[in-house]
Coordinates of C-alpha atoms in Angstrom, one line a residue:
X1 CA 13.4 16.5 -12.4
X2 CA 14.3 19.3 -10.5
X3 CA 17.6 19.1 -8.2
X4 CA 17.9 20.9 -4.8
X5 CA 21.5 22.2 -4.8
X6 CA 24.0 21.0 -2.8
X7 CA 24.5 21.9 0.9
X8 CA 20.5 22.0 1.0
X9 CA 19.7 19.3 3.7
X10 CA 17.4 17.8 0.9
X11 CA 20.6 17.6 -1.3
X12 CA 19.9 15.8 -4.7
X13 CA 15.9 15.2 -4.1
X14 CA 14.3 14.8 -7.5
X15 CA 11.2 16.4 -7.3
X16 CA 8.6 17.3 -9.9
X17 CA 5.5 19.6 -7.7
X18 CA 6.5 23.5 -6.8
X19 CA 4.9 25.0 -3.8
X20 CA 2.1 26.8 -6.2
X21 CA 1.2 23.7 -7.5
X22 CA 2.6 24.0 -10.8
X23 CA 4.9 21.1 -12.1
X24 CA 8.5 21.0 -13.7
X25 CA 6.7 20.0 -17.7
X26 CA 10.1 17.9 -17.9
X27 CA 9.0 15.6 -15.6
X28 CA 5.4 15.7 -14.8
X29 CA 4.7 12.2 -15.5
X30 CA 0.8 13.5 -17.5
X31 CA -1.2 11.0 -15.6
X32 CA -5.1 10.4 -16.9
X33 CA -7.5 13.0 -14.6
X34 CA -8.7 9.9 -13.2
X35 CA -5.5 8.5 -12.2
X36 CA -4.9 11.9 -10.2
X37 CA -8.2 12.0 -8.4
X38 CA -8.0 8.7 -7.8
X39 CA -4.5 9.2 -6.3
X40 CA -6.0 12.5 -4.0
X41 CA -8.7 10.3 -3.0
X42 CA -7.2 7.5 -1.6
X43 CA -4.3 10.0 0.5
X44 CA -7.6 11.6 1.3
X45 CA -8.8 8.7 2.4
X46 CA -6.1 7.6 4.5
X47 CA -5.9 10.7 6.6
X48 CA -9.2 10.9 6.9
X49 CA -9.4 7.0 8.5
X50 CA -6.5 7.2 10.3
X51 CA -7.8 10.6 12.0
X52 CA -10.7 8.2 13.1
X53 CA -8.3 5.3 13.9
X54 CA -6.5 7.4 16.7
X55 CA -9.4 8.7 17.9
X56 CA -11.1 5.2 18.8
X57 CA -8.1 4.1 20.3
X58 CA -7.7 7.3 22.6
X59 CA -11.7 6.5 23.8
X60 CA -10.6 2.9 24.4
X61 CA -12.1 1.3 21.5
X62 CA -8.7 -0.3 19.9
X63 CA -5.8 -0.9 21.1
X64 CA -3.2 0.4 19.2
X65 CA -2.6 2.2 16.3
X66 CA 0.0 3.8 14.1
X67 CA -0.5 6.3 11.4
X68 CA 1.1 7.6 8.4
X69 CA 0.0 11.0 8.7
X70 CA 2.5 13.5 6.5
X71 CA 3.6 10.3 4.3
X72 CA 1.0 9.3 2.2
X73 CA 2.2 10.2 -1.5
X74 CA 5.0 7.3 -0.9
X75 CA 2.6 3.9 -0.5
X76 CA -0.2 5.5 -2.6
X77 CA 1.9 6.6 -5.4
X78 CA 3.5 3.1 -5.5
X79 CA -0.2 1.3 -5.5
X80 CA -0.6 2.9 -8.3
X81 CA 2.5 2.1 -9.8
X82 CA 2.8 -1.0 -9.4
X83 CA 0.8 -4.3 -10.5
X84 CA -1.6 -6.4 -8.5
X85 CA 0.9 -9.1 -9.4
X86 CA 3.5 -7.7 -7.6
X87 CA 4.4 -8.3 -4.2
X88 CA 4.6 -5.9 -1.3
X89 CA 6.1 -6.2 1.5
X90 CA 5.7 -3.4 4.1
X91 CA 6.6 -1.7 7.3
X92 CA 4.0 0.5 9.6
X93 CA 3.1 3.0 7.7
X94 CA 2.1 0.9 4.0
X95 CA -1.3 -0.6 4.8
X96 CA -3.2 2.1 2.3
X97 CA -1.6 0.6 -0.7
X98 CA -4.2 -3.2 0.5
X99 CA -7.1 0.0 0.3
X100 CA -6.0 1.2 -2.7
X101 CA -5.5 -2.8 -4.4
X102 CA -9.1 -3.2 -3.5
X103 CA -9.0 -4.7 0.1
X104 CA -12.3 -4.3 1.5
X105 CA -12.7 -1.8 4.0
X106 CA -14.3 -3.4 7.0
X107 CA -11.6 -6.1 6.6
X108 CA -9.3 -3.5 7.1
X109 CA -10.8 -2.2 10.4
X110 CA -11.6 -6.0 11.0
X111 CA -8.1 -6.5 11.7
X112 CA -7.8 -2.9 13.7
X113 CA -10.4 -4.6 16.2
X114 CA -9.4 -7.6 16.0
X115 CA -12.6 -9.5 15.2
X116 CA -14.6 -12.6 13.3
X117 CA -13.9 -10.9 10.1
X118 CA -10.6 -10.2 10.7
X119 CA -8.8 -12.4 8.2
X120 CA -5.9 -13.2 10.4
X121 CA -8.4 -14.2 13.1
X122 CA -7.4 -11.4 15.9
X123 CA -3.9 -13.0 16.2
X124 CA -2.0 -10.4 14.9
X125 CA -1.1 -6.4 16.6
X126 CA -3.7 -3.6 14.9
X127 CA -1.9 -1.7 12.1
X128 CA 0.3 -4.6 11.4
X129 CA -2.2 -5.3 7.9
X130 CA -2.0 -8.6 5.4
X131 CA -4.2 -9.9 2.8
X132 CA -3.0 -12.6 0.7
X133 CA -6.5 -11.3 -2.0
X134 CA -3.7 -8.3 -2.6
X135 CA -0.4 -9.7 -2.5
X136 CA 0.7 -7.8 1.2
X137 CA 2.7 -9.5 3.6
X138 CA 2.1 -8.6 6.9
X139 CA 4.7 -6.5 8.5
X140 CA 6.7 -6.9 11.8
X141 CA 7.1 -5.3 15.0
X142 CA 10.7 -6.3 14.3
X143 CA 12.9 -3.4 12.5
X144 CA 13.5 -4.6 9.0
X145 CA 13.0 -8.2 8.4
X146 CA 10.8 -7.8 5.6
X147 CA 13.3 -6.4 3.5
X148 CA 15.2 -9.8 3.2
X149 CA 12.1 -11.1 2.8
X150 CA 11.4 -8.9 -0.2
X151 CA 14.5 -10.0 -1.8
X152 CA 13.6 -13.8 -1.2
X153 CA 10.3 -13.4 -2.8
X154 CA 12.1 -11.4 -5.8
X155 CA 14.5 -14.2 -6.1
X156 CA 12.1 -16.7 -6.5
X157 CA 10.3 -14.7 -9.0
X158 CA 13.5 -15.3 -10.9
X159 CA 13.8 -18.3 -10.6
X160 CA 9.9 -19.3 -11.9
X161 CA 10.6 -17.3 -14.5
X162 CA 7.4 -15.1 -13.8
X163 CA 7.4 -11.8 -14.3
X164 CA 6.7 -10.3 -10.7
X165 CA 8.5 -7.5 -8.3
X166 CA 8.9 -7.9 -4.6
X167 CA 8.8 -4.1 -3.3
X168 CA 10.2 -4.0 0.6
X169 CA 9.3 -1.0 2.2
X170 CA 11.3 0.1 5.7
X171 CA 12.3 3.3 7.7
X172 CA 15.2 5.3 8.4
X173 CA 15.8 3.6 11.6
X174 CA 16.2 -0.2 9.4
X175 CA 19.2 0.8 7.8
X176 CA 21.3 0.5 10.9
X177 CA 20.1 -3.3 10.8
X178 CA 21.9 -6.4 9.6
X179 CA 19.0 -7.7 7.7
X180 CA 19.3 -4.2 5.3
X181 CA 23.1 -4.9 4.5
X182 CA 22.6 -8.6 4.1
X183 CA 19.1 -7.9 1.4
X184 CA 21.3 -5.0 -0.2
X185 CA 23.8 -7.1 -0.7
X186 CA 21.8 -10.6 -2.3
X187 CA 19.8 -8.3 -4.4
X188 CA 22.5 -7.0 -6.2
X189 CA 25.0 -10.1 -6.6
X190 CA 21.6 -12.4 -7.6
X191 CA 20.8 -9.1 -9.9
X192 CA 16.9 -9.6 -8.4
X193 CA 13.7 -7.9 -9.4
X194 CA 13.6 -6.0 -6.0
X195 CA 13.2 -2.6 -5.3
X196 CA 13.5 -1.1 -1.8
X197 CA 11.9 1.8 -0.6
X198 CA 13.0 4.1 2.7
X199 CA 10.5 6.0 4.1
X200 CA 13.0 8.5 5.6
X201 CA 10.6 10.2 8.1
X202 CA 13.8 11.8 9.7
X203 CA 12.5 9.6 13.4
X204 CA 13.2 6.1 13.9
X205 CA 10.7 6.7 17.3
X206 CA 12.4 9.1 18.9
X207 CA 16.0 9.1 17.1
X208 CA 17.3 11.6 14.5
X209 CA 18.3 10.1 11.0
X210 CA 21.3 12.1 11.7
X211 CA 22.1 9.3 14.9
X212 CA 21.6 6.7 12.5
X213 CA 24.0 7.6 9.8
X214 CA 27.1 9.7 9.0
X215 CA 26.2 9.4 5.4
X216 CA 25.2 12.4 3.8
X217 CA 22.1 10.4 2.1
X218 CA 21.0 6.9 2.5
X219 CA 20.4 6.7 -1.0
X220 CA 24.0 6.6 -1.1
X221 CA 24.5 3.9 0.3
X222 CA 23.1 1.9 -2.4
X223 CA 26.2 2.4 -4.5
X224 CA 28.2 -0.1 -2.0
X225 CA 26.4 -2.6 -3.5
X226 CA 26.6 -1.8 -6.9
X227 CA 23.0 -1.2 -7.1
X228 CA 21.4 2.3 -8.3
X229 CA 20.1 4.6 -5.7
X230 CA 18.0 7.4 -6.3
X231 CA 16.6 10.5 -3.7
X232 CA 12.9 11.6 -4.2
X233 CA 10.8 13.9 -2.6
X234 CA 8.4 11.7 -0.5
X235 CA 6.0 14.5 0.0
X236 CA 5.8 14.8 -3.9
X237 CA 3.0 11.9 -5.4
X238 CA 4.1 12.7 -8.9
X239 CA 8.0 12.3 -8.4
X240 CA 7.5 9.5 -6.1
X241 CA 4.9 7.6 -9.0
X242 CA 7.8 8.7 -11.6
X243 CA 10.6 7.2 -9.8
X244 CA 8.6 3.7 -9.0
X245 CA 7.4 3.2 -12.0
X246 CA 10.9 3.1 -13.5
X247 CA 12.1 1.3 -10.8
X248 CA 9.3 -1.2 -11.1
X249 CA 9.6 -1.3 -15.3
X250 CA 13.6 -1.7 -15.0
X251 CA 13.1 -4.8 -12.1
X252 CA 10.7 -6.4 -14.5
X253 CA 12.6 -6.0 -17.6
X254 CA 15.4 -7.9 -15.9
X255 CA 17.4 -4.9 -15.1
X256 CA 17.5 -5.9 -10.9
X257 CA 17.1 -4.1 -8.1
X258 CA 17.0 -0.6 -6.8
X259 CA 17.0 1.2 -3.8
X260 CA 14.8 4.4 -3.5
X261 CA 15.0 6.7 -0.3
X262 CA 11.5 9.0 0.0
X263 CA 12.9 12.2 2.0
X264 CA 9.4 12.8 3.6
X265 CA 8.1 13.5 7.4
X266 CA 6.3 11.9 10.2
X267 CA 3.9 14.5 11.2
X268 CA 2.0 12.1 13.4
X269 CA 3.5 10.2 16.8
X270 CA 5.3 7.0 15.9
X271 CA 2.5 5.5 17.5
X272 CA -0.6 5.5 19.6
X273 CA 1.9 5.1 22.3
X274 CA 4.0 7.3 21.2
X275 CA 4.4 11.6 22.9
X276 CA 6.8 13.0 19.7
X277 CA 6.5 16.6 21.9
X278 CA 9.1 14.7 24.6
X279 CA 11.5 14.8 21.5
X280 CA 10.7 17.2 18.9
X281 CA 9.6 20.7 18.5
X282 CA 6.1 22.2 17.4
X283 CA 8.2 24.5 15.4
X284 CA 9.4 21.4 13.3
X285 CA 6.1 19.9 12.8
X286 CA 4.5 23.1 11.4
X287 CA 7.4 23.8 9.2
X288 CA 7.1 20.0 7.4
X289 CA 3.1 20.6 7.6
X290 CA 3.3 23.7 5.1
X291 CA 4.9 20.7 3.0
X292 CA 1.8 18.0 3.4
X293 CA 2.0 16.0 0.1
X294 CA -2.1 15.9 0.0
X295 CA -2.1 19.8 0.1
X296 CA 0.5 19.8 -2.9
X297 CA -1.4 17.7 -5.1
X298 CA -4.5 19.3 -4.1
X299 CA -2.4 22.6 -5.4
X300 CA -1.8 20.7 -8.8
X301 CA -5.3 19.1 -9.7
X302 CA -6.8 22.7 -8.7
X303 CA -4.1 24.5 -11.4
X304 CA -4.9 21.9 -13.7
X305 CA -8.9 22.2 -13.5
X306 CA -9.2 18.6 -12.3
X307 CA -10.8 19.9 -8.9
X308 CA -12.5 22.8 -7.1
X309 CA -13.3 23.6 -3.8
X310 CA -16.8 22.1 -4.1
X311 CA -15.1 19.2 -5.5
X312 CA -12.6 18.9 -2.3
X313 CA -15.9 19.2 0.1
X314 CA -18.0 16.4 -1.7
X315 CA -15.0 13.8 -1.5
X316 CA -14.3 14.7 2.0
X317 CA -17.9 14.3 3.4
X318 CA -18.2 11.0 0.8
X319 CA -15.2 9.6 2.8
X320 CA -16.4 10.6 6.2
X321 CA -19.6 8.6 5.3
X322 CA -18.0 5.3 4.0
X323 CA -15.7 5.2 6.6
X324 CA -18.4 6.2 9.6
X325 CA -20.7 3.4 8.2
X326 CA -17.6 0.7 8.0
X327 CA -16.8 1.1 11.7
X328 CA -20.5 1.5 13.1
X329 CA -20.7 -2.5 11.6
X330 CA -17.5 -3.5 12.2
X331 CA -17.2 -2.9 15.5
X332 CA -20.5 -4.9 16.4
X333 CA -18.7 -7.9 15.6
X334 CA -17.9 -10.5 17.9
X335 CA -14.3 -11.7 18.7
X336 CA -13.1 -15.1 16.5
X337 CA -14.1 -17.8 17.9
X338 CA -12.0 -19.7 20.7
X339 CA -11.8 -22.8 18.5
X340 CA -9.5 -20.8 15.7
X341 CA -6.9 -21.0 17.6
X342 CA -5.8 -24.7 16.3
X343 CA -6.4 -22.9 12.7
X344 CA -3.8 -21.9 10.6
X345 CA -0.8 -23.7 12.1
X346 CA -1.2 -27.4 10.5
X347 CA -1.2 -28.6 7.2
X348 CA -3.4 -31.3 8.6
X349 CA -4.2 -31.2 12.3
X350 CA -2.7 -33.4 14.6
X351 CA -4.9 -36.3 16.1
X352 CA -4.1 -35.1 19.8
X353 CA -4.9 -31.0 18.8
X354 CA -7.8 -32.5 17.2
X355 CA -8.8 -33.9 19.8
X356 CA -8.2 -30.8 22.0
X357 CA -10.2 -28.6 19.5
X358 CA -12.9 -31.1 19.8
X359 CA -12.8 -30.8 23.6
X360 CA -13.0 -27.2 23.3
X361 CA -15.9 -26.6 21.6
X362 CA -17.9 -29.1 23.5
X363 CA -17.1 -26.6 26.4
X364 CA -16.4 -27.3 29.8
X365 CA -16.9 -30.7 32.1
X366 CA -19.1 -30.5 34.8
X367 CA -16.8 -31.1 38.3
X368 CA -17.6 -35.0 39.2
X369 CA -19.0 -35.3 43.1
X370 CA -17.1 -37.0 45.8

């Protein structure tokens, strides 16, 4: 792939897209045309919901929301890369890789609203996305605690004997946390199938990588551990598929862990309540927008006669359709019901919060006279 050269701030990115949409031949991993579509689709996709997403919440209809507008080639191009056996366990800005393992759409907004079809029953915050059906883990609110996690479920893997890969996503901002040391570390002495991916989005919320870290990279820091580390161009779907797919192969082949860091850009806010302009620049925005990863692959499948311009327009107003009809029936839905509460805690209910649930849903006593 090709190497930026030192003193770049992108120093030793492997990338494999050039701005005009060709591709270093070396490295272009030659997927099927229906692999790439696919692929532009479902970033398509993504923006295109999440656009939606904000916009209900700004006109009151959810309540939160967080986007990963700019980084889209990193969870899409690791869908695809990995298996549906595989476990993932991500941060905020993952949940299109459930879409893209088949997780049905209204679910999906089901758990944004937070109602009867929401599969974790409304408990959880919007955005942070499970579904058991796709072998996700829901994420925390908590900076990096599913990357031990990650390693867990990859050291059990190893221990059944089954040939399964945790992947543990996390940000910039997690690698100042004890929980990334302490995985790092277990992953590489227990040699587990793990690989770990950093979404290096240059903001942990309003903090500069560069306040995180004096390391030059934070694939570097990998090499502590004795584990390998490698730099890719997150806004690059091809490199990124590349460099997962070998992580994923070498994990599974009993070769252990990895650490990956996707050099990419939050173009969005952090969050719904989030103002980025209190901490950034415009200027900085605009220059990572002339780098958006669905543009660049747009670039390639248009130099490679995969699409056209009539071809862009038809997937875009097909997506604008689905996702229009999704949240028009999803959000007629009622909330869970009360009684769900006492669900999912117990192996077996309790006799006196059986009793309680029982109480419940015969609703509430009449006040006795005096």
């Amino acid at each position: 792939m090709q190497r930026l050269p030192d003193g770049d701030p992108s120093v030793g990115l492997l990338c494999t897209l050039r701005d005009d949409g060709s591709a270093d031949p070396a490295t272009d991993p030659r997927l099927p045309r229906e692999t790439l579509l696919r692929m532009y689709r479902e970033m398509r996709k993504m923006r295109v919901l999440e656009t939606r997403m904000v916009g209900l919440q700004r006109q009151g209809r959810v309540g939160f929301y967080g986007t990963c507008t700019g980084q889209e080639a990193t969870p899409i191009a690791t869908a695809l890369a990995t298996e549906p056996r595989d476990w993932i366990f991500p941060a905020l800005r993952e949940s299109s890789i459930m879409l893209v393992r088949g997780f049905p759409l209204d679910q999906y907004l089901a758990q944004v609203f937070g109602n009867e079809l929401d599969v974790l029953k409304g408990r959880n915050m919007p955005s942070h996305m499970a579904g058991r059906a796709v072998n996700q883990v829901s994420w925390s609110s908590c900076i990096g605690p599913q990357i031990p996690q990650a390693v867990g479920a990859a050291w059990a893997a190893k221990l059944r004997r089954e040939p399964v890969v945790a992947v543990g996503f996390l940000g910039d901002g997690a690698t100042s946390q004890p929980d990334f040391h302490n995985a790092m570390n277990f992953a590489a002495v227990f040699q587990v199938p793990c690989v770990m991916i950093c979404q290096n989005n240059h903001w942990s919320i309003s903090v500069p990588t560069a306040r995180q870290t004096a390391s030059q990279t934070l694939a570097v820091k990998a090499k502590a551990y004795g584990l390998p580390g490698v730099r890719v161009d997150g806004n690059d779907a091809l490199a990124v598929y590349r460099v997962v797919k070998d992580a994923v192969e070498r994990a599974r082949a009993g070769g252990g862990p990895s650490f990956i860091e996707s050099f990419t850009y939050r173009m969005g806010a952090h969050s719904t309540s989030d103002d980025p302009t209190r901490y950034r620049s415009e200027d900085e925005v605009k220059r990572w927008a002339e780098k958006d990863p669905i543009d660049r692959l747009r670039r390639y499948l248009e130099r490679e006669g995969h699409l056209d311009a009539a071809g862009v327009e038809r997937i875009d107003q097909e997506l604008n359709e689905e996702i229009s009809r999704a949240i028009d029936a999803v959000e007629k839905l009622a909330p869970p019901a009360l009684d769900t509460l006492f669900d999912d805690v117990y192996a077996e209910l309790p006799w006196h919060l059986s009793e309680q649930r029982e109480e419940m849903r015969r609703g509430p006593r009449a006040p006795s006279g005096h």
